[in-house]
Amino acid sequence: MSKKKPKTLGTALPSIIKILRHFWPHLRQQQRLIWTAFFALFAETAMRLLEPWPLKLMFDRVILPGFQVETIGIRGLEGLSPVLVLTLLAIALILIAALRGMFAYLSAVNMAVAATHVMTDIRSTLYSHIQRLSLSFHNQAKSGDLITRVTYDIERLREVTVVAALPLIANTVTLLGMVGVMIFLNWELAIIAIAILPLFLITTRHMGNKIQVVARRQRKREGAMAASAAEAIGAMQVVQALSLESMLEQTFSKQNQKSLKESAEAQRLRAGQERLVEILVAIATSLVLWRGVQLTLQGAVTPGDLLVFITYLKVAFKPMRQLAKYTGQIAKATASGERIISLMEIQPDVRDLRGALPAPAFKGAVRCENVTFAYRSNQGILRNLSFEVQPGQRVAIVGPSGSGKSTLVSLLLRLYDPIEGSVCIDDHDLREYTLASLRPQISIVLQDSILFAATVQDNIAYGNPSATDEDIIAAAKLANAHDFITQLPDGYDTMLGERGATLSGGQRQRIAIARAAVRKAAIVILDEPTTGLDNASEWEVTEALHRLTQNCTTFWISHNLHTVQDADQIFYLEQGQLWEQGTHSDLMELNGRYARLYRMQENQRPLALVS
Ligand code: ADP
């Protein structure tokens, strides 16, 4: 990771504006909540500013004039008894505090709800965006990084909006309000009070940086400690067998001691910072008092004004200290926001072209015309491939591994677009169809079929979301899966573990076949679906596959030529070229590459059976 200097709020500002602009449509949907939050925020600030005022009024208008209520100067109160006025002011004090609490609550809750809505929204958009990105993107992207963006980055953005951005705005408004009120009361005292600010900012920043450095070092050490402990505990057998216990113990305890020292250092710095702030507040207070009392004696300010000043000073330092903390957090969160935006800005390579139309129900005629394809430039994975397949024909694709068989079928699914030439279904280039209408009309069964952490029923239904229960059972029967599914603890409602870990390979394949069958597609793609299965499972799976592919245009990639020798057409691929094409007997007669491979497998067969 690059060790960039953390951004300050100033340098992060353009990013913040960019993030706000990018997410504006999402924010706009939560307008009401956000406006309510801001209204409550300003009301809360007003209450905070008002808080010392009843006290000021008590001083100036009640205590000093010796309970001369007439002097209170608030219309409507003149005729009231001093005790009543005092009581009213006391009640006002409570009311202000209560209102401030209520507004603070309202702004926090509304903002939190709005932020959660917005982030959930952005997360969904991001997730579907990632899913739509082409495989060429996913081949290069690290899945961990993508997951981080969907979960961690979004969460950080949400948290920071609520935990830092709102208080940051609240504190800034409060501080500005306080400065405004102070200037209104007496500008000279206001300047004295504000003069201490730069000193305050410099010291807290300096100390803050120091604390951060120590805290980061400590976190790192703790991470390393946890990792080495996990390593040793995970490999206890080796540790004990090699008698490494005491050596590992010593390393661990050394790390532990260092971590202790750093933790103490961080605590010491934090405590020091708090004391320093207290001293600065004391200096500011004493300066204000020193000059303030003189001004009071001159009659320029009232004792109540002085009280307001002192109270503001006391409360203003807390938001200021937090300001530094929040700006740091926000600057960091902009990095998260930018990462999300940069991902959102990637356009999928394979997407609907302008004018693409929904595909009609396919008959299943497939044609490739001079198709050339490469994952990267100057690679040449498929070279100038041409063939034609009639609806309902079964095509076997064979050839050495790495020859481009899987690549060819991924072009049929339009997971990639060819560089040159075209792939057509029912006489139309795939690019003329919308992706949403193309892919659901093709079923696939891969070598390692992925089952999701869901019920058996759902896993089959992923093939066709509109399938009824009867459809699902029929598909499972076709796939030779019904019997074993009904024997599972909860039948069709049995939850499958991640990647269907609780099932055998053959059972997983049969569920995958049911998933393909429930789609009732005209075109079926099988990519080595029986590889890695034992003989008995292979037989059951192959039988199910034959039923699945009945009357469908089928592309069956197989390394076992015996499974596919009754295919209507066999394509022999090598190094991205279609060398031979025809029925089994055609190709045997041709006596070329296919025939050689076939004979080679034939010779190995008895050996394979023995082993
Ligand atoms: P086969 O299915 O015949 O084993 P593939 O179509 O999987 O062959 O692969 C053909 C060639 O393309 C291989 O050289 C492989 O390394 C390369 N290839 C496959 N997938 C990718 C990918 N996603 N990115 C880059 N190269 C790839």
XYZ file of C-alpha atoms and ligand atoms in Angstrom:
638
model
C 0.000 0.000 0.000
C 1.196 3.441 -0.789
C 2.033 5.578 2.200
C 0.258 8.692 1.120
C 0.003 11.565 3.519
C -3.495 11.665 4.967
C -5.651 14.246 3.264
C -6.795 17.271 5.154
C -10.297 18.540 4.767
C -9.112 21.281 2.410
C -7.460 18.927 -0.056
C -10.338 16.477 0.271
C -12.904 19.116 -0.626
C -12.874 18.530 -4.412
C -13.316 14.815 -3.767
C -16.181 15.515 -1.383
C -17.906 17.629 -4.014
C -17.347 14.925 -6.618
C -18.755 12.275 -4.286
C -21.792 14.401 -3.447
C -22.430 15.092 -7.122
C -22.074 11.446 -8.047
C -24.398 10.237 -5.324
C -26.822 13.123 -5.718
C -29.613 11.020 -7.294
C -29.461 8.676 -4.307
C -29.381 11.578 -1.863
C -32.302 13.256 -3.551
C -34.514 10.290 -2.850
C -33.998 10.898 0.861
C -34.472 14.651 0.620
C -37.136 14.849 3.274
C -35.138 13.028 5.887
C -32.015 15.012 5.081
C -33.773 18.380 5.221
C -35.443 17.439 8.485
C -32.054 16.426 9.845
C -30.548 19.772 8.844
C -33.463 21.762 10.192
C -33.190 19.924 13.499
C -29.452 20.506 13.446
C -29.812 24.260 13.096
C -32.528 24.313 15.752
C -30.231 22.361 18.043
C -27.438 24.848 17.432
C -29.758 27.738 18.195
C -30.706 26.052 21.446
C -27.069 25.530 22.308
C -26.419 29.212 21.755
C -29.472 30.100 23.811
C -28.505 27.904 26.722
C -26.624 30.509 28.822
C -29.149 33.220 28.135
C -31.656 32.557 30.957
C -28.673 32.731 33.303
C -27.598 36.023 31.760
C -31.091 37.403 32.140
C -31.242 36.249 35.740
C -27.996 38.063 36.422
C -28.606 41.259 34.533
C -32.250 41.674 34.997
C -33.124 39.964 38.236
C -30.196 39.663 40.616
C -28.336 42.884 39.934
C -31.216 45.340 39.934
C -32.296 43.706 43.229
C -35.265 41.922 41.829
C -36.482 44.968 39.943
C -38.702 43.056 37.596
C -39.614 46.140 35.605
C -36.112 46.142 34.266
C -36.362 42.731 32.710
C -37.036 44.373 29.405
C -39.158 41.594 27.980
C -42.583 42.799 27.071
C -45.363 41.121 28.995
C -43.187 40.312 31.977
C -43.188 43.757 33.589
C -46.097 43.180 35.895
C -44.910 39.824 37.200
C -43.367 39.228 40.594
C -39.592 38.641 40.676
C -40.013 35.120 41.956
C -42.352 34.305 39.118
C -39.900 35.717 36.571
C -37.097 33.752 38.131
C -39.233 30.649 37.998
C -40.047 31.308 34.345
C -36.376 31.723 33.507
C -35.542 28.551 35.391
C -38.216 26.740 33.421
C -36.829 28.282 30.228
C -33.465 26.800 31.145
C -34.988 23.340 31.356
C -37.026 23.868 28.220
C -34.009 24.930 26.200
C -32.053 21.921 27.362
C -34.984 19.631 26.582
C -35.522 21.163 23.154
C -31.841 20.968 22.386
C -31.889 17.283 23.285
C -34.945 16.705 21.145
C -33.506 18.480 18.125
C -30.187 16.685 18.532
C -32.073 13.407 18.637
C -34.147 14.308 15.586
C -31.169 15.363 13.524
C -29.109 12.324 14.474
C -31.921 9.854 13.845
C -33.059 11.387 10.576
C -29.522 11.591 9.285
C -28.770 8.022 10.323
C -31.905 6.713 8.634
C -31.236 8.770 5.506
C -27.621 7.626 5.360
C -28.602 3.991 5.788
C -31.159 4.291 3.008
C -28.703 6.020 0.714
C -25.931 3.524 1.371
C -28.217 0.525 0.949
C -29.264 2.040 -2.327
C -25.693 2.669 -3.453
C -24.673 -0.811 -2.356
C -27.407 -2.391 -4.493
C -26.451 -0.245 -7.470
C -22.798 -1.098 -7.006
C -23.549 -4.787 -6.661
C -25.619 -4.940 -9.811
C -23.013 -2.832 -11.583
C -20.280 -5.295 -10.614
C -22.437 -8.145 -11.826
C -22.929 -6.475 -15.169
C -19.238 -5.811 -15.666
C -17.774 -8.085 -18.269
C -15.791 -11.150 -17.446
C -12.734 -9.507 -18.948
C -12.962 -7.049 -16.043
C -13.527 -9.776 -13.466
C -10.605 -11.779 -14.791
C -8.325 -8.919 -13.842
C -10.033 -7.668 -10.697
C -9.240 -9.180 -7.332
C -12.447 -10.497 -5.832
C -11.330 -9.500 -2.328
C -10.967 -5.928 -3.480
C -14.462 -5.888 -4.964
C -15.944 -7.357 -1.816
C -14.160 -4.676 0.216
C -15.789 -2.015 -1.884
C -19.269 -3.452 -1.564
C -19.016 -3.920 2.174
C -16.245 -2.010 3.924
C -16.056 1.111 1.755
C -19.789 1.648 1.767
C -20.039 1.032 5.481
C -17.248 3.486 6.150
C -18.984 6.106 4.055
C -22.214 5.570 5.967
C -20.559 5.628 9.323
C -18.619 8.753 8.563
C -21.696 10.601 7.319
C -23.448 9.937 10.581
C -20.603 9.866 13.056
C -18.417 12.596 11.595
C -20.042 14.698 8.888
C -23.128 15.667 10.848
C -21.239 16.583 14.046
C -18.683 18.394 11.921
C -21.356 20.577 10.394
C -23.073 20.987 13.780
C -19.829 22.012 15.430
C -18.896 24.434 12.681
C -22.309 26.083 12.791
C -22.180 26.236 16.592
C -18.737 27.804 16.572
C -19.719 30.351 13.946
C -22.883 31.118 15.895
C -20.922 31.609 19.083
C -18.447 33.916 17.386
C -21.389 35.854 15.920
C -23.086 36.233 19.295
C -19.829 37.216 20.983
C -19.119 39.884 18.385
C -22.689 41.104 18.810
C -22.207 41.390 22.566
C -18.775 42.973 22.515
C -16.265 42.790 19.696
C -13.229 43.513 21.828
C -13.889 40.619 24.172
C -14.791 38.499 21.174
C -11.366 39.137 19.638
C -9.615 38.194 22.873
C -11.619 34.975 23.057
C -10.953 34.098 19.426
C -7.259 35.024 19.603
C -6.472 31.875 21.525
C -7.900 29.760 18.689
C -4.811 29.423 16.451
C -2.722 28.397 19.435
C -5.331 25.832 20.287
C -5.523 24.436 16.758
C -1.745 24.163 16.431
C -1.261 22.312 19.708
C -4.155 19.890 19.283
C -3.047 19.108 15.769
C 0.516 18.507 16.818
C -0.519 16.258 19.678
C -3.178 14.593 17.543
C -0.605 13.586 14.941
C 1.667 12.141 17.607
C -1.191 10.141 19.086
C -2.149 8.873 15.667
C 1.369 7.670 14.910
C 1.599 5.757 18.179
C -1.921 4.345 17.838
C -1.209 3.163 14.303
C 2.021 1.507 15.392
C 0.182 -0.202 18.217
C -2.591 -1.460 15.929
C -0.025 -2.860 13.545
C 1.806 -4.629 16.336
C -1.432 -6.106 17.635
C -2.284 -7.345 14.147
C 1.142 -8.962 13.834
C 0.796 -10.485 17.278
C -2.590 -11.973 16.456
C -1.252 -13.333 13.182
C 1.788 -14.997 14.753
C -0.351 -16.397 17.563
C -2.837 -17.791 15.040
C 0.019 -19.271 13.045
C 1.527 -20.997 16.046
C -1.798 -22.237 17.398
C -2.818 -23.494 13.949
C 0.428 -25.430 13.643
C 0.588 -26.720 17.215
C 1.551 -30.203 16.076
C 4.657 -28.915 14.324
C 5.435 -26.525 17.159
C 5.345 -29.313 19.727
C 7.097 -31.835 17.534
C 9.990 -29.451 16.928
C 9.915 -28.178 20.567
C 9.509 -24.615 19.415
C 7.278 -23.634 22.341
C 9.766 -21.663 24.387
C 11.186 -19.852 21.383
C 7.739 -18.829 20.154
C 6.762 -17.874 23.690
C 9.719 -15.529 23.921
C 8.924 -13.844 20.590
C 5.319 -13.452 21.572
C 6.085 -12.010 24.980
C 8.562 -9.525 23.450
C 5.888 -8.299 21.056
C 3.397 -8.198 23.881
C 5.706 -6.018 25.996
C 6.235 -3.604 23.137
C 2.518 -3.352 22.559
C 2.054 -2.605 26.255
C 4.598 0.214 26.065
C 2.927 1.717 23.019
C -0.477 1.488 24.589
C 0.807 3.309 27.685
C 2.438 5.921 25.476
C -0.834 6.563 23.626
C -2.711 6.899 26.918
C -0.068 9.278 28.237
C -0.294 11.463 25.125
C -4.069 11.539 25.256
C -4.118 12.498 28.921
C -1.484 15.141 28.211
C -3.566 16.582 25.424
C -6.581 16.918 27.676
C -4.605 18.733 30.346
C -3.150 21.065 27.753
C -6.614 21.891 26.491
C -7.726 22.635 30.032
C -4.819 25.015 30.508
C -5.593 26.777 27.231
C -9.234 27.126 28.231
C -8.097 28.560 31.569
C -5.830 31.070 29.813
C -8.634 32.152 27.456
C -11.082 32.402 30.343
C -8.735 34.417 32.492
C -7.922 36.816 29.640
C -11.591 37.320 28.883
C -12.347 37.785 32.569
C -9.449 40.179 33.063
C -10.599 42.458 30.270
C -14.267 41.643 30.686
C -14.475 42.751 34.295
C -12.852 46.070 33.345
C -15.379 46.514 30.556
C -18.177 45.598 32.953
C -17.000 48.197 35.405
C -16.961 50.726 32.581
C -20.490 49.658 31.765
C -19.598 48.471 28.261
C -20.821 44.939 28.946
C -23.121 43.560 31.577
C -22.070 40.826 34.036
C -24.574 38.577 32.262
C -22.746 39.142 28.946
C -19.530 38.107 30.618
C -21.238 34.969 31.808
C -22.319 34.170 28.243
C -18.735 34.659 27.068
C -17.290 32.370 29.686
C -19.894 29.691 29.064
C -19.310 29.810 25.306
C -15.580 29.533 25.819
C -16.017 26.458 27.971
C -18.294 24.680 25.546
C -16.590 25.892 22.357
C -13.379 24.024 23.013
C -14.954 20.634 22.900
C -16.341 21.012 19.369
C -13.026 22.464 18.286
C -11.116 19.480 19.554
C -13.566 17.202 17.784
C -13.200 19.214 14.595
C -9.666 17.911 14.112
C -10.795 14.348 14.741
C -13.759 14.519 12.362
C -11.889 16.181 9.526
C -9.361 13.347 9.642
C -12.118 10.746 9.463
C -13.907 12.501 6.645
C -10.743 12.861 4.630
C -10.187 9.120 4.981
C -13.770 8.337 4.002
C -13.403 10.306 0.787
C -10.868 7.691 -0.253
C -13.623 5.086 0.180
C -16.045 7.237 -1.785
C -13.564 7.670 -4.600
C -12.891 3.955 -4.780
C -16.622 3.304 -5.134
C -16.989 5.950 -7.828
C -14.019 4.700 -9.813
C -15.643 1.279 -9.887
C -19.006 2.699 -10.878
C -17.390 4.568 -13.733
C -16.086 1.426 -15.402
C -18.308 0.632 -18.347
C -19.034 -3.006 -19.086
C -17.345 -4.072 -22.384
C -20.161 -6.421 -23.187
C -23.407 -4.514 -22.978
C -26.541 -3.938 -24.963
C -25.794 -2.061 -28.143
C -28.050 0.734 -29.213
C -30.993 -0.751 -31.064
C -30.630 -4.199 -29.469
C -33.979 -5.978 -29.341
C -35.363 -8.703 -27.082
C -34.673 -12.060 -28.684
C -37.657 -14.164 -29.703
C -37.802 -17.770 -28.450
C -34.784 -19.438 -30.060
C -35.106 -22.324 -32.473
C -31.459 -23.113 -31.858
C -29.601 -22.580 -35.158
C -26.059 -21.445 -34.318
C -23.518 -20.087 -36.764
C -20.022 -18.738 -36.351
C -18.514 -16.684 -39.147
C -14.753 -16.110 -39.192
C -14.628 -15.634 -35.451
C -11.341 -14.435 -34.036
C -10.881 -13.777 -30.353
C -8.189 -12.979 -27.788
C -8.363 -12.102 -24.104
C -5.455 -9.734 -24.534
C -4.013 -8.191 -27.655
C -1.540 -10.290 -29.707
C -2.723 -13.455 -28.042
C -4.937 -15.171 -30.632
C -7.013 -17.655 -28.637
C -9.516 -18.419 -31.418
C -8.528 -17.960 -35.050
C -10.942 -17.519 -37.864
C -13.497 -20.068 -36.736
C -16.517 -20.848 -38.929
C -19.216 -23.483 -38.512
C -22.944 -24.002 -38.684
C -25.175 -26.015 -36.397
C -28.819 -26.917 -37.105
C -31.501 -26.666 -34.416
C -31.517 -29.749 -32.191
C -28.080 -30.959 -33.264
C -25.651 -32.282 -30.706
C -22.139 -30.944 -31.163
C -19.114 -32.255 -29.337
C -16.153 -29.956 -28.917
C -12.933 -31.839 -28.344
C -9.219 -31.116 -28.371
C -6.252 -30.729 -26.036
C -6.664 -28.516 -22.995
C -5.952 -24.852 -23.626
C -7.118 -25.165 -27.218
C -9.952 -22.660 -26.730
C -13.009 -24.890 -26.180
C -14.360 -23.040 -23.135
C -13.579 -19.739 -24.776
C -15.670 -20.732 -27.768
C -18.730 -21.505 -25.658
C -18.343 -18.301 -23.652
C -18.658 -16.442 -26.938
C -21.967 -18.243 -27.531
C -23.192 -16.890 -24.176
C -21.821 -13.489 -25.167
C -19.672 -13.353 -22.062
C -17.163 -11.796 -24.458
C -17.521 -10.316 -27.919
C -15.379 -11.629 -30.763
C -12.671 -9.287 -32.047
C -13.578 -10.160 -35.610
C -16.409 -12.075 -37.189
C -19.756 -12.834 -35.693
C -21.649 -15.391 -33.672
C -25.272 -15.816 -34.773
C -28.252 -17.556 -33.281
C -31.212 -18.052 -35.598
C -29.477 -15.939 -38.251
C -28.991 -12.867 -36.098
C -25.734 -11.649 -34.609
C -25.838 -11.991 -30.802
C -25.198 -8.261 -30.520
C -28.596 -7.578 -32.055
C -30.257 -9.157 -29.022
C -30.449 -7.698 -25.536
C -28.322 -9.601 -23.032
C -31.311 -10.004 -20.724
C -33.168 -11.924 -23.435
C -30.183 -13.875 -24.750
C -28.595 -15.565 -21.775
C -31.789 -16.951 -20.155
C -32.359 -18.910 -23.364
C -29.146 -20.881 -22.961
C -28.613 -23.505 -20.254
C -25.196 -24.430 -18.952
C -23.654 -27.167 -16.881
C -20.007 -26.672 -16.010
C -17.376 -29.007 -14.677
C -17.498 -27.548 -11.202
C -21.069 -26.408 -10.839
C -21.439 -23.766 -8.217
C -24.303 -24.253 -5.811
C -25.246 -21.270 -3.722
C -25.871 -21.178 0.015
C -29.636 -21.612 -0.362
C -32.133 -24.465 -0.372
C -32.037 -27.219 -2.990
C -35.307 -25.869 -4.346
C -33.875 -22.357 -4.742
C -30.692 -23.655 -6.289
C -32.712 -25.362 -8.986
C -35.052 -22.395 -9.358
C -32.104 -20.074 -10.099
C -32.280 -21.615 -13.565
C -35.717 -20.150 -14.084
C -37.209 -17.825 -11.480
C -40.736 -18.403 -12.785
C -40.569 -22.200 -12.366
C -43.365 -23.769 -10.333
C -42.800 -26.482 -7.732
C -43.943 -29.066 -10.268
C -41.438 -27.763 -12.830
C -38.679 -28.068 -10.252
C -39.596 -31.632 -9.328
C -39.880 -32.592 -12.994
C -36.450 -31.094 -13.670
C -34.992 -32.938 -10.674
C -36.484 -36.203 -11.922
C -35.029 -35.627 -15.373
C -31.663 -34.982 -13.741
C -31.745 -38.248 -11.716
C -31.764 -36.043 -8.618
C -35.279 -36.398 -7.232
C -34.576 -39.606 -5.328
C -31.551 -38.408 -3.438
C -33.108 -34.988 -2.798
C -36.133 -36.539 -1.098
C -33.743 -38.480 1.132
C -32.003 -35.311 2.342
C -33.001 -34.182 5.880
C -35.397 -31.486 4.671
C -35.953 -32.713 1.131
C -36.141 -29.831 -1.300
C -35.885 -27.368 1.605
C -32.456 -28.619 2.676
C -29.980 -25.766 2.915
C -26.835 -26.320 0.949
C -23.543 -25.151 2.414
C -21.229 -22.867 0.562
C -20.523 -24.505 -2.784
C -22.844 -27.330 -1.782
C -20.175 -28.849 0.400
C -22.539 -31.326 1.967
C -23.237 -33.117 -1.335
C -21.058 -35.455 -3.379
C -19.665 -34.287 -6.709
C -22.160 -36.359 -8.682
C -25.104 -35.071 -6.628
C -24.022 -31.492 -7.145
C -23.757 -32.057 -10.866
C -27.255 -33.534 -10.944
C -28.663 -30.488 -9.143
C -26.849 -28.342 -11.702
C -28.444 -30.395 -14.463
C -31.872 -29.884 -12.868
C -31.100 -26.157 -12.796
C -30.293 -26.273 -16.501
C -33.358 -28.406 -17.253
C -35.816 -26.103 -15.511
C -34.786 -23.413 -17.960
C -36.235 -25.344 -20.906
C -33.764 -23.619 -23.184
C -33.294 -24.423 -26.864
C -29.517 -24.315 -26.517
C -27.508 -26.216 -23.913
C -23.817 -25.848 -23.159
C -21.954 -28.550 -21.264
C -18.360 -27.841 -20.284
C -16.768 -31.126 -19.198
C -19.673 -31.893 -16.858
C -18.473 -35.384 -15.952
C -14.802 -34.698 -15.364
C -13.647 -35.719 -11.908
C -16.597 -38.037 -11.176
C -16.235 -41.687 -10.272
C -17.558 -44.264 -12.729
C -20.948 -44.787 -11.066
C -21.670 -41.055 -10.759
C -20.413 -40.438 -14.275
C -22.881 -42.956 -15.604
C -25.811 -41.361 -13.719
C -24.798 -37.859 -14.740
C -24.271 -38.818 -18.384
C -27.681 -40.439 -18.502
C -29.255 -37.275 -17.084
C -27.339 -35.172 -19.578
C -28.637 -37.197 -22.486
C -32.165 -36.565 -21.283
C -31.449 -32.868 -20.744
C -30.104 -32.417 -24.251
C -32.916 -34.227 -26.034
C -34.139 -31.982 -28.850
C -31.822 -29.125 -27.830
C -28.958 -27.689 -29.777
C -26.121 -28.917 -27.584
C -22.458 -27.975 -27.315
C -20.719 -30.603 -25.259
C -17.096 -30.058 -24.371
C -15.527 -33.307 -23.394
C -12.090 -34.787 -23.073
C -13.571 -38.267 -23.136
C -14.254 -39.008 -26.793
C -16.333 -42.097 -26.000
C -19.031 -40.075 -24.263
C -19.592 -37.961 -27.339
C -18.964 -40.239 -30.293
C -22.643 -40.355 -31.233
C -22.730 -36.536 -31.640
C -24.159 -35.120 -34.866
C -21.020 -33.072 -35.344
C -17.642 -33.188 -33.682
C -15.374 -30.135 -33.700
C -11.710 -30.823 -33.169
C -10.005 -27.713 -31.852
C -6.289 -27.213 -31.406
C -4.490 -23.947 -30.690
C -7.631 -21.969 -31.385
C -8.232 -23.464 -34.807
C -11.012 -25.730 -35.958
C -8.913 -28.450 -37.616
C -11.524 -31.091 -38.236
C -15.277 -31.179 -38.225
C -17.788 -33.983 -38.965
C -19.335 -37.074 -37.457
C -17.272 -39.667 -35.605
C -17.115 -41.943 -38.644
C -16.229 -39.009 -40.931
C -13.342 -38.060 -38.718
C -12.162 -41.631 -38.232
C -12.158 -41.996 -41.997
C -10.213 -38.764 -42.330
C -7.648 -40.409 -40.082
C -6.292 -37.115 -38.819
C -5.836 -35.525 -35.398
C -9.186 -36.679 -34.029
C -8.611 -40.276 -35.095
C -5.158 -40.203 -33.494
C -6.557 -38.891 -30.205
C -9.379 -41.415 -30.312
C -7.003 -44.318 -30.815
C -4.790 -43.049 -28.046
C -7.740 -43.021 -25.616
C -8.825 -46.419 -26.898
C -5.427 -47.837 -25.953
C -5.600 -46.299 -22.492
C -9.123 -47.510 -21.808
C -8.387 -50.958 -20.335
C -5.780 -49.325 -18.084
C -8.301 -46.737 -16.932
C -10.794 -49.488 -16.166
C -8.260 -51.492 -14.194
C -7.149 -48.509 -12.063
P -9.902 -25.202 -23.144
O -11.307 -25.030 -22.705
O -9.764 -25.812 -24.473
O -9.027 -25.902 -22.140
P -9.739 -22.367 -22.796
O -10.736 -21.777 -23.689
O -10.083 -22.481 -21.343
O -9.256 -23.769 -23.353
O -8.408 -21.535 -22.898
C -7.778 -21.222 -24.112
C -6.593 -20.335 -23.849
O -7.059 -19.089 -23.338
C -5.635 -20.876 -22.832
O -4.326 -20.597 -23.293
C -5.932 -20.099 -21.590
O -4.740 -19.924 -20.865
C -6.429 -18.785 -22.146
N -7.455 -18.184 -21.258
C -8.568 -18.792 -20.829
N -9.309 -17.966 -20.074
C -8.626 -16.807 -20.027
C -8.858 -15.552 -19.413
N -9.951 -15.328 -18.705
N -7.943 -14.588 -19.574
C -6.833 -14.805 -20.292
N -6.542 -15.955 -20.905
C -7.422 -16.956 -20.784
